[in-house]
Coordinates of C-alpha atoms in Angstrom, one line a residue:
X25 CA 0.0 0.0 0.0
X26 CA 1.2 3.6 -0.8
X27 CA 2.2 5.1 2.5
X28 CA 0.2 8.5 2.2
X29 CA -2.7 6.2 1.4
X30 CA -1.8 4.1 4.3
X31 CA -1.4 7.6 6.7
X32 CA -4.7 8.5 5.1
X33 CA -6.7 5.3 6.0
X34 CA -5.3 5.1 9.6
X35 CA -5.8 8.9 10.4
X36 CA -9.2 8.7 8.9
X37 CA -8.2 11.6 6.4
X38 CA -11.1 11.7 4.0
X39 CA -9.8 14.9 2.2
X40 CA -6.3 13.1 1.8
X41 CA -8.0 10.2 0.2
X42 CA -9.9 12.5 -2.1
X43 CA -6.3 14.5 -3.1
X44 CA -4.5 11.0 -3.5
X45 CA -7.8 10.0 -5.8
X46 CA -7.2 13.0 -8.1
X47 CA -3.8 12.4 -8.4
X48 CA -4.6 8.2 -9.6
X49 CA -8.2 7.8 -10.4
X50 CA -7.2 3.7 -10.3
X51 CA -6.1 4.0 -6.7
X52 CA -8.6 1.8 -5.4
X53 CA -9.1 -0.7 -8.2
X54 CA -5.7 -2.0 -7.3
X55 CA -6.9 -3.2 -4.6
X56 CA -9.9 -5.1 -6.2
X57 CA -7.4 -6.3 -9.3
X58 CA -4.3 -7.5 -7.1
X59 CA -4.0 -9.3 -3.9
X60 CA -2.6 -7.1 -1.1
X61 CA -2.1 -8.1 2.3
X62 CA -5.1 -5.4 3.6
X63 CA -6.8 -2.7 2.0
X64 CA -7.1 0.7 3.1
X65 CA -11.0 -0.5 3.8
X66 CA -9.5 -2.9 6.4
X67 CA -7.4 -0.1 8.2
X68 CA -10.3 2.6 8.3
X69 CA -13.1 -0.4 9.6
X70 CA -10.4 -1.2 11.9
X71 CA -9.8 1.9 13.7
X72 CA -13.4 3.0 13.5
X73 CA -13.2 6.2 10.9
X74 CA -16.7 6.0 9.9
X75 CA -16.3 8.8 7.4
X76 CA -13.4 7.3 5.7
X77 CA -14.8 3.7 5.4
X78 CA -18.7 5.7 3.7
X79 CA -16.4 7.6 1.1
X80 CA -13.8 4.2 0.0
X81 CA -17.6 2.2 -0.1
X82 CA -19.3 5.1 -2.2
X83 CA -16.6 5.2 -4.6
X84 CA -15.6 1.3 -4.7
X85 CA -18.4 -1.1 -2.7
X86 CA -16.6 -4.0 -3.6
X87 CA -13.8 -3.5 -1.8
X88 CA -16.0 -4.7 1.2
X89 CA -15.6 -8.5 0.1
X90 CA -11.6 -8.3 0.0
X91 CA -9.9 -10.3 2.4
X92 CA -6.6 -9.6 4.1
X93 CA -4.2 -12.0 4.3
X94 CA -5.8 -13.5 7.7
X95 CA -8.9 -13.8 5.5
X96 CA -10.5 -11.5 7.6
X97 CA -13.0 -8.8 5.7
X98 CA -13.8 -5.3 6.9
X99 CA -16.6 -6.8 8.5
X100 CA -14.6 -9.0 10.7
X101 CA -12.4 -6.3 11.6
X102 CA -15.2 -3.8 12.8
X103 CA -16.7 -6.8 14.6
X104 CA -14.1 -7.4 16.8
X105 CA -13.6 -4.2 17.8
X106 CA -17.2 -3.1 18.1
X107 CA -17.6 -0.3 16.0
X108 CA -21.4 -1.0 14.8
X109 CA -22.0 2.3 12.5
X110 CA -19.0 0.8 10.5
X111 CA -20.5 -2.6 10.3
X112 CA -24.0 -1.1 9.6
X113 CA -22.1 0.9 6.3
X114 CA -20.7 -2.9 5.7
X115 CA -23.6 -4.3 5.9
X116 CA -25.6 -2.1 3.3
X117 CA -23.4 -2.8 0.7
X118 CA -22.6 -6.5 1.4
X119 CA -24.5 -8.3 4.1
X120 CA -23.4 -11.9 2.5
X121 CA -19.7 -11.2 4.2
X122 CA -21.0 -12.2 7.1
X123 CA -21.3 -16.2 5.9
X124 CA -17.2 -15.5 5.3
X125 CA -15.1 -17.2 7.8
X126 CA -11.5 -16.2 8.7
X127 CA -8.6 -18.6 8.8
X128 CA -9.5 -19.7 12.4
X129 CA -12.4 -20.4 11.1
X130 CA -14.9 -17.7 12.4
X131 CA -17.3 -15.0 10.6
X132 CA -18.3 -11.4 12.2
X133 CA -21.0 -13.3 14.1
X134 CA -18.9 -15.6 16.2
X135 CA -16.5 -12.7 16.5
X136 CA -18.9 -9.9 17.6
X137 CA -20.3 -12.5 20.4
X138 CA -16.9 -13.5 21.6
X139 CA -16.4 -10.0 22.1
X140 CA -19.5 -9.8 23.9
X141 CA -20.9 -6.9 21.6
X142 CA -24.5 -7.1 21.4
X143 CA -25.9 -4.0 19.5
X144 CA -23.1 -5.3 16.6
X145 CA -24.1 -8.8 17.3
X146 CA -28.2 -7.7 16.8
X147 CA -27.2 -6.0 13.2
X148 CA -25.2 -9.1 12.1
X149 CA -27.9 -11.9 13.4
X150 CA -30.8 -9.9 11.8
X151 CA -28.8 -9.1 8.3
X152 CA -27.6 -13.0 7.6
X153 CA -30.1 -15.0 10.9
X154 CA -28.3 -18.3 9.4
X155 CA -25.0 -17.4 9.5
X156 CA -25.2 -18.0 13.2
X157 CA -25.8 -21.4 12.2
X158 CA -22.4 -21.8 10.7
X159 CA -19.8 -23.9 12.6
X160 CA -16.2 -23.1 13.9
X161 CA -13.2 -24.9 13.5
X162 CA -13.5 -28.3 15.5
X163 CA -17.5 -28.2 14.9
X164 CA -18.1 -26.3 17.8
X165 CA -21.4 -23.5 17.7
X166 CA -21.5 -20.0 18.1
X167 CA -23.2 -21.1 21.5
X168 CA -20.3 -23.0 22.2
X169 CA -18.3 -19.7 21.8
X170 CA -20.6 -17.8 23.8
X171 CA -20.2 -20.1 26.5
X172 CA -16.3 -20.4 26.8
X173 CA -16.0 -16.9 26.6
X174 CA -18.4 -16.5 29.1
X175 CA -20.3 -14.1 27.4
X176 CA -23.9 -14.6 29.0
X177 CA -26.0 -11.8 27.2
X178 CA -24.8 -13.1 23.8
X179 CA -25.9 -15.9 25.0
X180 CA -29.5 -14.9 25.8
X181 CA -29.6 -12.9 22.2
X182 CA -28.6 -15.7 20.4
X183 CA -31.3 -18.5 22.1
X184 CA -34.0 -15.8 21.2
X185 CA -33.5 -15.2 18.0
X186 CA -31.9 -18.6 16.6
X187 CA -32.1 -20.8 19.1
X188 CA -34.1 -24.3 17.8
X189 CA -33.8 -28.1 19.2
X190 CA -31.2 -28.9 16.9
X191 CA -29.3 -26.1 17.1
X192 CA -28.8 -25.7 21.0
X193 CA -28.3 -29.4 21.7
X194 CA -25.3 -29.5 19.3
X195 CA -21.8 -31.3 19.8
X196 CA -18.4 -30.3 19.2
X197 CA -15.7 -32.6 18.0
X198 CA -15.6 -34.3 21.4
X199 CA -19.0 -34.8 21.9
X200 CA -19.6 -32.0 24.6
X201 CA -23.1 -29.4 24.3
X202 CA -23.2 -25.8 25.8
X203 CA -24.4 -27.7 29.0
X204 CA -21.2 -29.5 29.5
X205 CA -18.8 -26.6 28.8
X206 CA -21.1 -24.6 31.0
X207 CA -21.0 -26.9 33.8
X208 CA -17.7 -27.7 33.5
X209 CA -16.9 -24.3 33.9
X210 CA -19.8 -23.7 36.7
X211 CA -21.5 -20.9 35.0
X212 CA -24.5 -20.7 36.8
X213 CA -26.3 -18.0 35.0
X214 CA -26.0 -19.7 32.0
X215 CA -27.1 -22.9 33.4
X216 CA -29.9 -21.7 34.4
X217 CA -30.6 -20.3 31.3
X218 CA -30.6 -23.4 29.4
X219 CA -32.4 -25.7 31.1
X220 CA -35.4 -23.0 31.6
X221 CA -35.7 -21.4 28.4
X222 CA -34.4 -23.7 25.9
X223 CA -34.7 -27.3 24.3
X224 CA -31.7 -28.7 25.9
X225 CA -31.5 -32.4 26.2
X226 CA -30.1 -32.2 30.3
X227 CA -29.2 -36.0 30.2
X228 CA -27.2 -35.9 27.0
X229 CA -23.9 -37.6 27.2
X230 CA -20.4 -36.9 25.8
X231 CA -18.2 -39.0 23.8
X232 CA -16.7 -40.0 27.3
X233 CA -20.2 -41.0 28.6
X234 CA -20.7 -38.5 30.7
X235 CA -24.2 -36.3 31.5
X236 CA -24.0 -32.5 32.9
X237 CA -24.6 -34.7 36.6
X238 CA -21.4 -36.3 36.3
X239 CA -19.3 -33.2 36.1
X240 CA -20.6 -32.4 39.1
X241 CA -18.9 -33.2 42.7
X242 CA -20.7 -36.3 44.2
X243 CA -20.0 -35.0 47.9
X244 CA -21.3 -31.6 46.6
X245 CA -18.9 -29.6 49.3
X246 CA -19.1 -26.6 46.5
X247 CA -22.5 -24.1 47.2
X248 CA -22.3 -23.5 43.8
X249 CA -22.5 -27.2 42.9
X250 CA -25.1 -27.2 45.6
X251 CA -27.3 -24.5 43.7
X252 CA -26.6 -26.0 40.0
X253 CA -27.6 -29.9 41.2
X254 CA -30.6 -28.6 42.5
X255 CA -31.6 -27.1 39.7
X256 CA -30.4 -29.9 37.4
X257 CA -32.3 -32.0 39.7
X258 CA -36.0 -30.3 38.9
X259 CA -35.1 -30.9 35.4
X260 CA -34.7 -34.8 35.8
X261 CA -31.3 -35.2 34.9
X262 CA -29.8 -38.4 35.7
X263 CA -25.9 -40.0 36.1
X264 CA -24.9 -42.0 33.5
X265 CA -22.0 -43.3 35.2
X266 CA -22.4 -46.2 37.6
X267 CA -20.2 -45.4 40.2
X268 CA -19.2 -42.0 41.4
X269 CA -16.0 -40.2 40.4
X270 CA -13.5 -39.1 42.2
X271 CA -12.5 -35.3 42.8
X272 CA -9.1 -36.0 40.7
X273 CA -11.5 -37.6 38.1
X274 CA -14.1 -34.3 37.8
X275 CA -11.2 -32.0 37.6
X276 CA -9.6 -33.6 35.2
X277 CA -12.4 -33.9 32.9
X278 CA -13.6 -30.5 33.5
X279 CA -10.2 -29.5 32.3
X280 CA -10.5 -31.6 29.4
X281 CA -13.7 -30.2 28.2
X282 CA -12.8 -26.5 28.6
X283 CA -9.6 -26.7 27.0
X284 CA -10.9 -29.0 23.8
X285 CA -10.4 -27.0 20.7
X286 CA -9.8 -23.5 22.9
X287 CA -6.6 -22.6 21.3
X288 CA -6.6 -23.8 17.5
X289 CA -3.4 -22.2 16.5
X290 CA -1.6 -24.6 18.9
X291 CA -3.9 -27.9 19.6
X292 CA -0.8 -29.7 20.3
X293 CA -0.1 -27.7 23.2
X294 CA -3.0 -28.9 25.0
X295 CA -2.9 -32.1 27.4
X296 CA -4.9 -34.9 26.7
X297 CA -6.6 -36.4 29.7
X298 CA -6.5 -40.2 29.8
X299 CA -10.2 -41.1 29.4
X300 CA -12.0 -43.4 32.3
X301 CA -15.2 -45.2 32.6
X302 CA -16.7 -46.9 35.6
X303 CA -13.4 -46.5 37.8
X304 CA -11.5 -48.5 35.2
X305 CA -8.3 -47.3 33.0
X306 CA -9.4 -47.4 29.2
X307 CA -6.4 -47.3 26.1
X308 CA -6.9 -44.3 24.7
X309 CA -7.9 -44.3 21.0
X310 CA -5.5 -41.7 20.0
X311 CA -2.6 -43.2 21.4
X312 CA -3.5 -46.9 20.0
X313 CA -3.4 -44.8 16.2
X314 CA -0.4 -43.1 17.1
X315 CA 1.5 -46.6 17.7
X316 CA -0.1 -48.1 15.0
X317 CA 0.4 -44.9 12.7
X318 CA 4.4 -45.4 13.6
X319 CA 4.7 -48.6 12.7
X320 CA 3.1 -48.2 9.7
X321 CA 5.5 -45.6 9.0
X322 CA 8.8 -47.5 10.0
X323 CA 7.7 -50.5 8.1
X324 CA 7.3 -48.4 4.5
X325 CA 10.5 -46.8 5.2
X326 CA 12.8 -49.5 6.0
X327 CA 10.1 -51.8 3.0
X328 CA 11.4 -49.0 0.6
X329 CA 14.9 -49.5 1.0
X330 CA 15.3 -53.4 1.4
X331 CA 13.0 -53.5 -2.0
X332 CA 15.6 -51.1 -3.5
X333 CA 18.6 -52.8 -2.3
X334 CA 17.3 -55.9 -3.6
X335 CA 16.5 -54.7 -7.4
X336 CA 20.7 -53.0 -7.2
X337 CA 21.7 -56.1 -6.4
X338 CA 19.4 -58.6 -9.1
X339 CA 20.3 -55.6 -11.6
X340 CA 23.7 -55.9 -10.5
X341 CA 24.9 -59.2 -9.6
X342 CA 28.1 -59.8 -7.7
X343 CA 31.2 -60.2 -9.8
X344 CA 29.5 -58.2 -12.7
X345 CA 28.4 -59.1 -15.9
X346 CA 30.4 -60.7 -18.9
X347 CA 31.6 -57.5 -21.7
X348 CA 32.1 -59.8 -24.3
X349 CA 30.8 -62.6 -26.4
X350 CA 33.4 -66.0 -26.4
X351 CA 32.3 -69.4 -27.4
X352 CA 35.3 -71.2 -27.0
X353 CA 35.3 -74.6 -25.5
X354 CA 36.9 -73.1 -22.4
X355 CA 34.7 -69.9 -21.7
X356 CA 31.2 -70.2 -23.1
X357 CA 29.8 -67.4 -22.2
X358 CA 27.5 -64.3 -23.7
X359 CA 27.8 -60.4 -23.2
X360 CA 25.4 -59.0 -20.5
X361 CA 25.0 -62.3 -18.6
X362 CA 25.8 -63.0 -15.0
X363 CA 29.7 -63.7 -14.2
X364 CA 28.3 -65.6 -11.0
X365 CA 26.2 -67.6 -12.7
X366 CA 28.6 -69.7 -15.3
X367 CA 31.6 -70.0 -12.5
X368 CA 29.5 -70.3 -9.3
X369 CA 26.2 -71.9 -10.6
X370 CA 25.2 -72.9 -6.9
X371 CA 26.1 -69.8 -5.3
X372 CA 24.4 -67.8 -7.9
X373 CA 21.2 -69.9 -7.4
X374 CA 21.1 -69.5 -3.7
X375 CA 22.0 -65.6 -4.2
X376 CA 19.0 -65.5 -6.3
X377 CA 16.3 -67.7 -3.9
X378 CA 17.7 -64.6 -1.0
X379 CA 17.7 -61.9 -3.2
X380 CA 14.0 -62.4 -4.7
X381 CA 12.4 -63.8 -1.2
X382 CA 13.5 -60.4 0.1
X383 CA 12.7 -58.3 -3.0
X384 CA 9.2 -59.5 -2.8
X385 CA 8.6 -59.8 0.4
X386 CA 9.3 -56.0 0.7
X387 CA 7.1 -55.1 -2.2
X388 CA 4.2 -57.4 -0.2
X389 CA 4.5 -54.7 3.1
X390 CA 5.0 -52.1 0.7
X391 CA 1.7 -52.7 -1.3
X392 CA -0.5 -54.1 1.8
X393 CA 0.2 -50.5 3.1
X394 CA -0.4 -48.4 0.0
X395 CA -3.8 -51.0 -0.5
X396 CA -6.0 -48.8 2.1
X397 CA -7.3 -51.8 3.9
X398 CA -7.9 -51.4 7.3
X399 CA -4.8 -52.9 8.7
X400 CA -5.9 -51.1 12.1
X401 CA -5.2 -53.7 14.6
X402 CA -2.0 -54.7 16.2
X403 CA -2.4 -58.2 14.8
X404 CA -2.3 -57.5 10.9
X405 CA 0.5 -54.8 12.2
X406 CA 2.7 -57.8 13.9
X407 CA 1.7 -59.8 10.5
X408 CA 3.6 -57.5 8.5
X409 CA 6.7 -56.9 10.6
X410 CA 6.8 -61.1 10.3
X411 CA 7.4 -60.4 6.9
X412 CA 9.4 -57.9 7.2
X413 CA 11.5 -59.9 9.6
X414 CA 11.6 -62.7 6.4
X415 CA 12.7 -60.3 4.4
X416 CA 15.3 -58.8 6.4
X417 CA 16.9 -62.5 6.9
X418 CA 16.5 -63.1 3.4
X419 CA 19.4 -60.2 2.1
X420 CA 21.4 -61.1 4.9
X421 CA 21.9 -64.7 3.4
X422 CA 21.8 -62.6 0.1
X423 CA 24.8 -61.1 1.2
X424 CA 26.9 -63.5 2.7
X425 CA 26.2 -65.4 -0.7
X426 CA 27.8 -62.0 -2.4
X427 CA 31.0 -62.6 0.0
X428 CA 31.6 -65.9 -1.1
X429 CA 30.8 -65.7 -4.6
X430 CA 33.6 -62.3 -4.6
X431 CA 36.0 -63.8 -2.1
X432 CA 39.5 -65.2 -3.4
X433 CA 40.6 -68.8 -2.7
X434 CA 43.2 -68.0 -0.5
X435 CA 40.9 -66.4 1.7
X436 CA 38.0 -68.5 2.1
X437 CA 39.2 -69.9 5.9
X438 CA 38.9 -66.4 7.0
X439 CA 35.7 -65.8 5.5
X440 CA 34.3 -68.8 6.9
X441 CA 35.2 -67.9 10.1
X442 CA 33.4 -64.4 10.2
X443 CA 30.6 -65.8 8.3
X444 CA 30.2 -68.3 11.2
X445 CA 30.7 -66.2 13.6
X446 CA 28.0 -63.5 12.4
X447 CA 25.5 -66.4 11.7
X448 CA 25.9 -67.5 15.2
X449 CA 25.2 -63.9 16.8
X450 CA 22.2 -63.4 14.1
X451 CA 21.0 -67.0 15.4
X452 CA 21.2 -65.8 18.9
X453 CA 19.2 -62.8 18.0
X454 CA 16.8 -64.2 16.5
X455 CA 15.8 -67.0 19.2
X456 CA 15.8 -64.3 21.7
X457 CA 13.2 -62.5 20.0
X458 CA 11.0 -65.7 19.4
X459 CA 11.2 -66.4 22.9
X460 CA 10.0 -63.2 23.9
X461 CA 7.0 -63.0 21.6
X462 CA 6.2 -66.5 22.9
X463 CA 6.3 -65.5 26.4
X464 CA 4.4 -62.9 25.5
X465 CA 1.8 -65.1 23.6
X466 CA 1.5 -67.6 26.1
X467 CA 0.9 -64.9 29.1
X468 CA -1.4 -63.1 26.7
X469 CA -3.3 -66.4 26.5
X470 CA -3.4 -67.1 30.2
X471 CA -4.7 -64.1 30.8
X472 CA -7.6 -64.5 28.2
X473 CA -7.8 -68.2 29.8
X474 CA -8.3 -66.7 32.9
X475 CA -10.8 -64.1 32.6
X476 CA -13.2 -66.4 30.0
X477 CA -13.0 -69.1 33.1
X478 CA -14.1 -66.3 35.6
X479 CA -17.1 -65.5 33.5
X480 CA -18.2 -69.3 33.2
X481 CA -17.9 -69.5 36.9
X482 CA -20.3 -66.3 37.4
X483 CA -22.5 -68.2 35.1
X484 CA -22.2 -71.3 36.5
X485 CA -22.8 -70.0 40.0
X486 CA -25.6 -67.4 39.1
X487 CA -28.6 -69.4 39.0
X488 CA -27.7 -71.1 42.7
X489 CA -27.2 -67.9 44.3
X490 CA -30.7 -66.9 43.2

């Protein structure tokens, strides 16, 4: 941007803007033509200079649908900082930015009611009523917003003028409704607002299983969870968990649900809480994908380079290939054709068995995981580092046939000796491994054993303890 345009827009300077228009009557189409990281628009609705933002819109209206390079609009940008004549002069000429979301996902809607401006918030809603409807990032409302930011008469607006059965008993990625983020985060008010003047299924549960009850102290030493069970009460809510949770167990979870999605820019940064059900430790989901996502990973990358190892060396076989063409009775042999293969016939043909049993066995991992089957469980996972563990055994014979088939005569005793001392430690390796995944096996059987015994005892005994 020019800079006395730039000292125009952010000073408001409508007569500068006019002087700099005389001088380039195309001044403003730039802006419209090219793609600049904000527009003079986006300064003036920014700061609030009314005057400037009527006079750029008169001249050139459709520099309200530009974006900058947050792909924020005007609109957004007098939204967030309240200025509602500026929106209104948005508005006019393009009510339809208000369906435009920025890069974190939000239009002037969930903006203006994050902020907590409701006159701004009453101009947007009754310009574009379904672009409330719109979700965030990480499918959360613009109740959900209303409620983390603890903005309670955006709240109020919003569930009298847009408020329907669908709409207010909606869940975000992790399964949680207004009534869980606002009982997680004891909002009273707010509480008490939804369960007495909208459809809000009370008794809903999360994806953890848990109704607006459970977040709730069982002991209820809180008088605000006094106040807010009392009132859940009259409603009829209900526990879904069977046995009550611990103090440690309700923070934790609380935590959980107000910090879900809060900060998109860094999602990473957020801790996880291990999920529990009835008392009991479950595996979490996310981390079984991670370990199998890993795997997955290691076993294309190290599949990749066996498989390319192995065509070098079938391309390329030890000891070269022949340069020339000789049919004599003493050397029979063509151009092009393995040296190996005519001195060494049997070492040549166990090379080759190695060489191809790996080769193949490489592509098989490296296709089963390009395929897209679901190869999700840890058993199809252990399936395919088997093979991989064939393969990787099969260019290590490969190899050692390459050291004898290149090895001199006078050599060979030393060769041997390395040869059998490597085999021996790979040997070694190799039955310490089995014997681990048996132990494993077997105590993962017992275990099974164990509890499938358990159950035919309960059955077995139920009927005489009746």
């Amino acid at each position: 941007m020019d800079r006395r345009l730039y000292d125009a827009a952010v000073l408001g300077n409508k007569i500068s803007l006019l002087n700099l228009l005389r001088e380039d009557a195309l001044l403003l189409d730039r802006f419209i033509t090219g793609r600049y990281p904000e527009t003079p628009l986006h300064v003036a609705s920014m700061l609030g200079h009314l005057e400037f933002v009527d006079e750029v819109l008169a001249r050139k209206p459709e520099l309200a649908k530009e974006v900058d390079s947050r792909n924020s609009s005007p609109l957004h940008l007098a939204s967030a900082k309240g200025y509602l004549q500026v929106a209104k002069s948005l508005l006019q000429v393009n009510p339809d930015m208000c369906l435009v979301s920025d890069i974190d996902g939000r239009n002037p809607l969930h903006i203006a009611a994050m902020k907590g401006h409701l006159g701004l918030l009453r101009e947007l809603v009754q310009a574009r009523p379904w672009a409330a409807r719109v979700l965030m990032e990480q499918g959360e409302t613009i109740l959900h917003a209303c409620v983390r930011c603890n903005q309670l008469e955006a709240l109020k607006l919003l569930v009298e003028r847009v408020s329907d059965h669908e709409f207010v008993n909606c869940k975000n990625g992790d399964g949680n409704t207004i009534l869980h983020l606002a009982i997680a985060a004891k909002q009273t008010e707010a509480i008490n607002l939804l369960i007495s003047s909208t459809a809000i299924d009370v008794n809903c549960v999360n994806e953890d299983g848990f109704t607006a009850l459970d977040l709730l102290s069982q002991n209820q030493r809180d008088a605000t969870d006094k106040e807010i069970v009392e009132s859940l009460r009259r409603m009829g809510v209900t526990h879904a968990t069977d046995h009550p949770l611990s103090d440690s167990q309700l923070k934790a979870i609380r935590t959980k649900i107000l910090l879900s999605t809060w900060d998109q820019h860094q999602p990473n940064a957020l801790p996880k809480p291990k999920k529990r059900k009835h008392g009991k430790r479950l595996v979490s989901s996310n981390k079984n994908g991670d370990w199998l996502e890993r795997k997955r990973n290691t076993l294309m990358l190290v599949a990749s380079l066996l498989a390319a190892m192995a065509f070098q060396a079938g391309v390329n076989p030890p000891s070269g290939v022949w340069q020339d063409n000789d049919q004599s009775e003493e050397s029979n042999h063509r151009a092009g054709l393995s040296v190996l293969a005519d001195n060494y016939p049997f070492v040549y043909t166990f090379f080759l068995i190695c060489n191809t049993t790996g080769f193949l066995a490489s592509l098989s991992i490296i296709l089963l995981l390009i395929s897209g089957l679901p190869l999700r469980l840890r058993f199809f996972m252990w399936v395919l580092m088997v093979v991989m563990w064939v393969a990787i055994t099969a260019m290590a014979l490969a190899y050692m046939g390459c050291l004898v088939a290149v090895t001199p005569d006078h050599s060979y005793s030393s060769l041997i000796k390395i040869l059998g001392c490597a085999t021996l430690v790979w040997i070694g390796l190799m039955l310490v491994l089995l014997l681990g995944h048996t132990i494993r096996l077997i105590f993962r059987l017992i275990k099974c054993l164990f509890k499938l015994a358990m159950r035919l005892v309960k059955l077995i005994s139920g009927p005489h303890a009746l």
